Coordinates of C-alpha atoms in Angstrom, one line a residue:
M1 CA 207.6 213.0 210.7
T2 CA 207.1 215.8 213.2
Q3 CA 206.2 219.2 211.2
R4 CA 209.2 221.5 211.7
A5 CA 208.9 225.2 212.4
A6 CA 211.1 228.3 211.7
A7 CA 210.8 231.6 213.6
I8 CA 211.1 235.1 211.5
I9 CA 212.4 237.8 213.9
G10 CA 211.6 241.1 212.0
G11 CA 209.1 240.7 209.2
G12 CA 210.6 243.4 206.6
V13 CA 211.4 243.0 203.2
I14 CA 214.1 240.4 203.8
G15 CA 212.3 238.6 206.8
G16 CA 209.1 238.5 204.7
G17 CA 211.2 236.6 201.8
W18 CA 212.6 234.2 204.5
A19 CA 208.9 233.7 205.8
A20 CA 207.7 233.0 202.4
R21 CA 210.6 230.5 201.3
F22 CA 210.0 228.6 204.5
L23 CA 206.5 228.4 204.1
L24 CA 206.2 227.4 200.5
M25 CA 209.0 224.7 201.3
G26 CA 206.5 223.1 203.7
W27 CA 207.8 224.6 207.1
D28 CA 205.4 226.1 209.7
V29 CA 206.3 229.7 210.2
R30 CA 206.2 232.0 213.3
V31 CA 206.7 235.8 212.9
F32 CA 207.5 238.2 215.4
D33 CA 207.5 242.0 214.6
P34 CA 206.2 245.0 216.6
D35 CA 205.1 246.6 213.3
P36 CA 201.4 246.7 213.3
D37 CA 201.8 246.6 209.7
A38 CA 203.7 243.7 209.5
E39 CA 201.1 241.1 208.9
R40 CA 199.9 243.1 205.8
K41 CA 203.4 243.6 204.3
I42 CA 204.3 239.5 204.8
A43 CA 201.1 238.9 203.1
E44 CA 202.1 241.0 200.1
V45 CA 205.4 239.3 199.9
L46 CA 203.8 235.9 200.1
S47 CA 201.4 236.7 197.4
N48 CA 204.3 237.5 195.3
A49 CA 206.1 234.3 196.2
R50 CA 203.1 232.2 195.7
R51 CA 202.8 233.5 192.2
S52 CA 206.5 233.0 191.3
L53 CA 208.5 230.3 193.1
P54 CA 206.3 227.4 192.1
G55 CA 207.1 228.1 188.6
L56 CA 210.6 227.5 189.3
S57 CA 209.8 223.8 189.9
D58 CA 208.5 220.9 187.4
V59 CA 207.3 218.9 190.5
A60 CA 204.8 219.7 193.2
L61 CA 206.0 221.7 196.0
P62 CA 205.5 220.4 199.6
A63 CA 202.1 221.1 201.1
E64 CA 202.4 224.7 202.3
G65 CA 203.0 224.9 206.1
K66 CA 201.2 227.2 208.5
M67 CA 201.9 230.8 209.5
S68 CA 201.2 232.3 212.4
F69 CA 202.1 235.9 214.1
H70 CA 203.0 236.3 217.7
D71 CA 203.1 239.1 220.1
T72 CA 206.3 237.9 221.9
I73 CA 209.7 236.6 221.0
S74 CA 209.3 233.6 223.6
S75 CA 206.1 232.3 221.7
A76 CA 207.5 232.7 218.5
V77 CA 210.7 230.7 219.0
D78 CA 209.1 227.9 221.2
G79 CA 210.3 224.6 220.0
V80 CA 211.5 225.9 216.5
A81 CA 214.5 224.2 214.6
W82 CA 215.3 227.5 212.8
I83 CA 215.5 231.2 213.9
Q84 CA 216.0 233.9 211.3
E85 CA 217.0 237.2 212.6
S86 CA 216.1 240.2 210.2
V87 CA 215.9 243.3 212.5
P88 CA 217.5 246.6 211.5
E89 CA 221.2 246.7 211.2
R90 CA 221.9 247.9 214.6
L91 CA 224.3 245.9 216.5
D92 CA 222.9 246.8 220.1
L93 CA 219.5 245.7 219.0
K94 CA 220.8 242.7 217.3
R95 CA 222.6 241.7 220.6
K96 CA 219.5 242.6 222.8
V97 CA 217.5 240.3 220.4
Y98 CA 219.9 237.2 220.8
Q99 CA 219.6 237.6 224.6
T100 CA 215.8 237.1 224.4
L101 CA 216.1 234.4 221.8
Q102 CA 218.2 232.3 223.8
E103 CA 216.3 232.7 227.0
H104 CA 213.5 230.8 225.5
C105 CA 214.5 228.8 222.1
P106 CA 215.6 225.5 222.0
M107 CA 219.4 224.8 222.5
D108 CA 219.9 223.1 219.2
A109 CA 218.2 225.6 217.2
V110 CA 220.0 227.5 214.4
I111 CA 220.1 230.9 215.0
G112 CA 220.7 232.7 211.7
S113 CA 221.2 236.4 210.8
S114 CA 220.3 238.1 207.8
T115 CA 223.2 240.8 208.5
S116 CA 225.1 242.0 205.3
G117 CA 227.4 244.1 207.4
F118 CA 228.6 242.7 210.7
K119 CA 230.6 239.5 211.5
P120 CA 229.2 236.6 213.5
S121 CA 231.8 237.5 216.2
E122 CA 230.3 240.6 216.6
L123 CA 226.8 239.3 216.7
Q124 CA 228.0 236.8 219.4
G125 CA 229.5 239.5 221.7
C126 CA 226.8 239.5 224.6
A127 CA 225.3 236.2 223.7
T128 CA 224.5 233.3 226.4
R129 CA 225.6 230.7 223.7
P130 CA 227.7 232.2 221.1
E131 CA 228.1 228.7 219.6
Q132 CA 224.4 228.8 218.5
I133 CA 224.6 231.9 216.4
I134 CA 225.7 232.1 212.4
V135 CA 225.5 234.6 209.7
T136 CA 223.1 233.4 207.0
H137 CA 223.0 236.4 204.7
P138 CA 220.5 236.3 201.7
F139 CA 219.8 238.1 198.6
N140 CA 216.4 239.8 197.7
P141 CA 214.0 238.3 196.6
V142 CA 214.7 235.5 199.3
Y143 CA 212.1 233.2 197.8
L144 CA 213.6 233.1 194.4
L145 CA 217.4 233.7 194.7
P146 CA 219.1 230.5 196.3
L147 CA 222.4 232.0 197.5
V148 CA 222.9 232.2 201.4
E149 CA 226.2 233.2 202.6
L150 CA 226.7 231.2 205.5
V151 CA 229.6 232.6 207.9
P152 CA 230.7 231.1 211.0
S153 CA 233.1 232.3 213.7
A154 CA 235.5 230.4 215.5
E155 CA 232.8 230.3 218.3
T156 CA 230.2 228.7 216.1
A157 CA 229.6 225.1 216.7
P158 CA 230.5 222.6 214.0
E159 CA 227.0 221.2 214.3
I160 CA 225.3 224.3 214.0
V161 CA 227.1 225.0 210.7
A162 CA 226.4 221.3 209.4
K163 CA 222.7 221.7 210.5
A164 CA 222.3 225.0 208.7
K165 CA 223.8 223.6 205.6
E166 CA 221.2 220.9 205.9
I167 CA 218.1 223.0 206.3
L168 CA 219.4 225.5 204.0
T169 CA 219.6 222.8 201.4
E170 CA 216.2 221.2 202.1
I171 CA 214.6 224.4 201.3
G172 CA 216.0 224.8 197.8
M173 CA 219.0 227.2 198.6
H174 CA 222.7 227.3 198.2
P175 CA 224.8 227.6 201.4
L176 CA 228.2 229.2 200.4
H177 CA 230.3 228.4 203.5
V178 CA 232.4 231.5 204.0
R179 CA 235.3 229.9 206.0
A180 CA 236.8 233.5 207.3
E181 CA 235.1 236.2 208.7
I182 CA 235.5 239.5 206.6
D183 CA 233.2 242.9 206.6
A184 CA 230.4 242.6 204.1
H185 CA 231.2 238.7 203.4
I186 CA 231.8 237.8 199.8
A187 CA 229.2 238.8 197.6
D188 CA 228.7 242.4 198.9
R189 CA 232.2 243.3 198.7
F190 CA 231.6 242.6 194.9
L191 CA 228.4 244.8 194.8
E192 CA 230.1 247.5 196.8
A193 CA 233.0 247.9 194.4
V194 CA 230.7 248.1 191.5
W195 CA 228.5 250.5 193.6
R196 CA 231.4 252.9 194.5
E197 CA 232.9 252.8 190.8
A198 CA 229.5 253.6 189.6
L199 CA 228.9 256.6 191.9
W200 CA 232.3 258.0 190.5
L201 CA 231.1 257.7 187.2
I202 CA 228.2 259.7 187.9
K203 CA 230.0 262.2 190.0
D204 CA 232.4 262.8 187.3
G205 CA 229.5 263.2 184.6
I206 CA 230.5 260.2 182.6
A207 CA 227.6 258.2 182.8
T208 CA 224.1 258.2 184.0
T209 CA 222.3 255.8 186.1
E210 CA 220.5 254.2 183.2
E211 CA 223.8 254.1 181.1
I212 CA 225.4 252.3 184.0
D213 CA 222.4 249.7 184.2
D214 CA 222.5 249.2 180.5
A215 CA 226.2 248.3 180.8
I216 CA 225.3 245.6 183.2
R217 CA 221.9 244.2 181.8
Y218 CA 223.1 244.2 178.3
G219 CA 226.5 242.8 178.9
F220 CA 228.6 241.4 181.7
G221 CA 225.5 241.0 183.9
L222 CA 224.1 238.4 181.6
R223 CA 227.5 236.5 181.5
W224 CA 228.0 236.8 185.5
A225 CA 224.4 235.4 185.9
Q226 CA 225.2 231.9 184.5
M227 CA 229.0 231.5 184.8
G228 CA 230.2 234.0 187.1
L229 CA 233.7 235.7 187.1
F230 CA 236.2 233.3 186.7
E231 CA 234.5 230.8 184.4
T232 CA 233.7 233.8 182.2
Y233 CA 237.4 234.7 182.1
R234 CA 238.5 231.4 181.5
I235 CA 236.7 231.3 178.2
A236 CA 238.3 234.6 177.4
G237 CA 241.7 233.0 177.8
G238 CA 240.9 230.7 174.9
E239 CA 242.3 227.2 174.5
A240 CA 245.1 228.3 176.9
G241 CA 242.9 228.9 179.7
M242 CA 242.8 231.2 182.8
R243 CA 246.8 231.5 183.1
H244 CA 246.9 233.0 179.7
F245 CA 244.1 235.3 180.2
I246 CA 245.9 236.7 183.3
E247 CA 249.2 236.8 181.4
Q248 CA 247.2 238.9 178.6
F249 CA 245.2 241.0 180.7
G250 CA 247.0 241.2 184.2
P251 CA 248.9 244.3 183.3
C252 CA 245.6 246.3 183.2
L253 CA 245.5 246.1 187.1
E254 CA 248.1 248.6 187.0
W255 CA 246.3 251.0 184.5
P256 CA 244.0 254.0 185.8
W257 CA 241.0 252.5 184.7
T258 CA 239.3 252.7 188.1
K259 CA 238.9 254.8 191.0
L260 CA 239.7 251.6 193.2
M261 CA 243.3 251.2 192.7
D262 CA 244.5 249.1 195.9
V263 CA 245.0 246.0 193.9
P264 CA 247.1 242.9 194.8
E265 CA 250.3 242.4 193.0
L266 CA 250.1 239.6 190.5
T267 CA 253.0 237.5 191.9
D268 CA 253.7 233.9 190.8
A269 CA 252.0 232.4 193.6
L270 CA 248.7 234.4 192.9
I271 CA 248.8 233.4 189.3
D272 CA 249.2 229.9 190.3
A273 CA 246.3 230.0 192.8
V274 CA 243.9 231.4 190.3
A275 CA 245.0 229.2 187.5
D276 CA 244.8 226.1 189.6
Q277 CA 241.5 226.9 191.2
S278 CA 240.1 227.4 187.9
D279 CA 241.5 224.2 186.4
A280 CA 239.8 222.5 189.3
Q281 CA 236.6 224.4 188.7
S282 CA 236.3 224.0 184.9
G283 CA 239.4 222.1 183.8
H284 CA 237.2 218.9 182.9
L285 CA 235.5 220.8 180.3
S286 CA 237.0 222.0 176.8
I287 CA 236.8 225.5 175.9
R288 CA 234.3 224.6 173.1
E289 CA 232.1 222.9 175.7
L290 CA 232.2 225.9 177.9
E291 CA 231.4 228.0 175.2
R292 CA 228.5 225.8 174.2
A293 CA 227.2 225.7 177.6
R294 CA 227.4 229.7 177.9
D295 CA 225.7 230.0 174.7
D296 CA 222.9 227.6 175.6
N297 CA 222.6 229.5 179.0
L298 CA 222.5 232.8 177.5
V299 CA 219.9 231.9 175.0
A300 CA 217.7 230.7 177.8
I301 CA 218.1 233.7 179.8
L302 CA 217.6 235.9 177.1
R303 CA 214.5 234.0 175.8
G304 CA 213.1 234.7 179.3
L305 CA 213.7 238.3 179.3
K306 CA 212.0 238.2 175.7
A307 CA 209.0 236.8 177.3
Q308 CA 208.7 239.5 180.0
D309 CA 209.6 242.4 177.4
W310 CA 212.3 243.4 179.7
G311 CA 216.1 244.4 179.7
A312 CA 217.8 242.9 176.8
G313 CA 214.6 240.9 176.0
K314 CA 213.0 244.1 175.2
L315 CA 215.6 245.1 172.9
L316 CA 215.3 241.5 171.1
N317 CA 211.6 241.9 170.5
A318 CA 212.1 245.6 169.2
Q319 CA 214.7 243.9 166.7
D320 CA 212.2 241.1 165.7
R321 CA 209.6 243.8 164.9
R322 CA 212.2 245.7 163.0
V323 CA 213.3 242.7 160.9
E324 CA 209.6 241.6 160.4
G325 CA 208.2 244.9 159.0
V326 CA 204.6 245.7 158.7
I327 CA 202.1 243.0 159.1
C328 CA 199.6 242.8 156.2
L329 CA 198.0 240.1 154.0
P330 CA 199.8 239.1 150.7
D331 CA 198.6 240.3 147.4
D332 CA 198.0 236.8 146.3
L333 CA 195.5 235.2 148.4
G334 CA 195.3 232.1 146.1
T335 CA 198.0 230.2 147.9
P336 CA 198.2 229.2 151.8
I337 CA 199.5 232.3 153.8
V338 CA 203.1 232.1 155.4
T339 CA 202.5 233.0 159.0
V340 CA 205.8 231.9 160.7
E341 CA 209.2 231.9 159.6
R342 CA 212.0 231.4 162.2
A343 CA 214.8 229.3 163.6
I344 CA 214.1 226.6 166.4
P345 CA 216.1 227.9 169.3
L346 CA 218.2 225.8 171.6
D347 CA 215.6 225.6 174.6
W348 CA 213.1 223.9 172.0
T349 CA 214.6 220.6 172.0
D350 CA 214.0 217.8 174.5
Y351 CA 216.1 214.5 175.6
N352 CA 215.5 213.0 172.3
G353 CA 217.5 215.7 170.6
H354 CA 214.5 217.0 168.5
M355 CA 211.8 219.7 169.1
N356 CA 209.9 219.0 172.4
E357 CA 206.1 218.2 171.3
A358 CA 204.7 221.3 173.3
R359 CA 206.7 223.6 170.9
Y360 CA 204.8 222.3 167.9
L361 CA 201.9 223.6 169.7
Q362 CA 203.7 226.7 170.5
A363 CA 204.6 227.2 166.7
F364 CA 201.4 226.5 165.5
G365 CA 199.7 228.8 168.2
D366 CA 201.9 231.6 166.9
A367 CA 200.7 230.8 163.3
T368 CA 197.3 231.1 164.5
D369 CA 197.9 234.4 166.3
R370 CA 199.4 235.8 163.1
M371 CA 196.4 234.8 161.0
M372 CA 194.3 236.5 163.7
L373 CA 196.4 239.8 163.0
L374 CA 196.2 239.6 159.3
V375 CA 192.3 239.4 159.5
G376 CA 192.2 242.4 161.9
C377 CA 191.9 240.7 165.2
D378 CA 194.7 242.5 166.8
A379 CA 195.2 244.5 170.2
D380 CA 192.9 247.4 169.3
Y381 CA 190.2 245.1 168.1
I382 CA 190.6 242.8 171.3
A383 CA 190.4 245.9 173.3
T384 CA 186.7 246.5 172.1
G385 CA 185.8 243.2 173.5
G386 CA 186.0 240.4 171.0
S387 CA 188.5 237.8 170.2
Y388 CA 188.8 234.1 169.0
F389 CA 189.3 231.3 171.6
T390 CA 190.7 227.9 170.6
A391 CA 188.0 225.0 170.7
E392 CA 189.7 222.4 169.2
T393 CA 193.4 221.3 168.1
H394 CA 194.7 218.3 166.2
I395 CA 198.4 218.0 165.6
R396 CA 200.2 215.4 163.4
H397 CA 204.1 214.8 163.9
L398 CA 205.2 213.9 160.4
D399 CA 209.3 214.4 161.0
E400 CA 212.0 215.4 163.1
V401 CA 213.2 218.9 163.6
H402 CA 216.2 220.1 165.4
A403 CA 217.7 223.4 166.9
G404 CA 218.8 225.7 164.6
A405 CA 216.4 224.4 161.6
V406 CA 214.6 227.2 159.8
I407 CA 210.9 226.2 159.7
R408 CA 208.0 227.8 157.7
I409 CA 204.4 227.5 158.4
E410 CA 201.9 227.9 155.6
T411 CA 198.4 228.5 156.9
Q412 CA 195.0 227.7 155.0
I413 CA 191.6 229.0 156.0
I414 CA 189.3 226.1 155.6
A415 CA 186.3 227.9 156.9
G416 CA 185.7 231.6 158.0
A417 CA 182.1 232.3 158.3
G418 CA 180.1 233.4 161.3
K419 CA 181.5 232.7 164.5
K420 CA 184.1 230.0 163.1
M421 CA 187.7 230.5 162.0
H422 CA 188.9 226.8 160.9
L423 CA 192.7 226.8 160.2
F424 CA 195.0 224.0 158.9
H425 CA 198.6 224.8 159.4
R426 CA 201.6 222.9 157.6
M427 CA 205.2 223.1 159.2
Y428 CA 208.1 222.9 156.6
E429 CA 212.0 223.0 156.6
G430 CA 212.8 223.6 153.1
T431 CA 210.4 221.2 151.2
R432 CA 210.5 218.6 153.9
E433 CA 206.8 218.7 155.8
L434 CA 207.4 218.3 159.5
A435 CA 203.9 218.6 160.8
T436 CA 200.4 219.6 160.5
G437 CA 198.4 221.6 162.9
E438 CA 194.3 222.0 162.7
H439 CA 192.6 224.6 164.7
M440 CA 189.0 225.3 165.2
M441 CA 188.6 229.0 166.6
I442 CA 185.4 230.5 167.8
H443 CA 184.7 234.0 168.0
V444 CA 183.7 235.2 171.8
S445 CA 182.6 238.4 173.5
L446 CA 185.0 238.8 176.1
E447 CA 182.3 240.3 178.2
T448 CA 180.0 237.4 178.4
R449 CA 182.7 234.8 177.5
K450 CA 180.4 233.2 175.1
A451 CA 180.3 232.8 171.3
S452 CA 179.5 235.7 169.3
D453 CA 179.6 237.1 165.7
P454 CA 182.9 238.9 165.0
G455 CA 182.8 242.7 164.1
P456 CA 182.1 243.7 160.4
A457 CA 185.7 244.4 159.4
V458 CA 187.2 241.1 160.7
A459 CA 184.2 239.1 159.7
A460 CA 184.6 240.7 156.1
T461 CA 188.4 240.1 155.7
L462 CA 188.1 236.6 157.1
E463 CA 185.4 235.8 154.5
R464 CA 187.7 237.3 151.9
V465 CA 190.6 235.2 152.6
A466 CA 188.3 232.0 153.2
K467 CA 186.6 232.5 149.8
A468 CA 190.2 232.9 148.2
H469 CA 191.2 229.4 150.1
A470 CA 188.2 227.6 149.2
D471 CA 189.6 226.8 145.7
L472 CA 192.8 225.0 147.2
P473 CA 192.8 221.4 147.6
M474 CA 191.6 220.1 151.0
P475 CA 195.0 219.3 152.8
A476 CA 196.0 215.7 153.6
G477 CA 194.9 215.1 157.3
A478 CA 192.3 217.7 157.4
G479 CA 189.5 216.4 159.7
K480 CA 191.4 213.5 160.8
A481 CA 191.5 212.0 164.3
V482 CA 193.8 209.8 166.1
G483 CA 193.6 206.4 164.3
V484 CA 193.4 203.3 166.2
R485 CA 193.9 200.3 164.0
S486 CA 192.3 197.0 165.4

């Protein structure tokens, strides 16, 4: 198959994002931007995209395309299938660019504009072939967020619309076909309404920028992220659905809650339209099914934010630390030490309905990390240049565990002298043993990345616990390898 190419006209934040999206999806990319720093700026955007975009996929991405920078528009657009215009939001400039583009580009190439403000009919004003031009408005970062508002005019050729949808879908994006031209399209109209209301709240001294951001990132922003507006409100209507929600909360539209008081009258026709469209969107799911989907999605989003220690995830991490309290060795070292107590989250289960095998390793890894903390190998110690690396792991899966189950991991130190820390973990739900994990850890110098003796305090604590555990029976399965019977 002939390698396809896209031309990026304007290599700023949005143009650079488009370049990265096409390139990492296997397209050759040609960039025109008179800015002498364009190559450096796009390289920095591309570095971020290479770091993040592949992590969204569980399969290998296509082989990366080739990127080239061009001194003229004519050389950039020669033979390309897609042209993305991302020049500054000046109508005269954009029209001048289109005239040059159409002198040199293929007649069947899609010419998409990243504009957030202009309608396609305005862009087409001086064009040689207006039917070739369409608005393809993305959201930053283009290489991660899939939405593209696809806005044709009455002049845009149907085959250009179809080709644009096909290509955008091919590179992993969601083309939202906006059927009628309107200022700011669809999404930015919502953003503008929120932005204007936020400015009023600040001007009137009611809220700060941080308080407004908190209202979004800790509340409705999380709901919108996974269900949008109408499906969220459908759930708020309970078993009676969207029509009940409108009947219950519709009168609020007349109350002076907002500075933006130009609201539509809730006529029967409008109520019917909203309710019927909501039924078509979500009516195949019961309210309980929608609630379960919402909860699963919110858990996944919030746990992702926890991993980044950001937004609502940072709050959850702080709450974990409050609940957990001070981390210290128990007074009685004559029994295995409880290193993990937690519920199994929704996103830890697999297609068989039980905990994914990789999560057993994560749970046992958490137990190992806790034992490292208990013996003094904490962040301050690691900052001095020493830590423990895992040399070998053996996990036995003894019984099933499902989402919501509360597990407990008890850890026994089998050996803790010199450079070695030999741990044996047992996972329980109540008295039922679920799995065991055996880990051989080696102390290393982070400077040389070679085995080294631990610091005196860590060595002394580890030896004290290992000595106390030496009187415990050797755990069943310790030292065992995968058995193969002839």
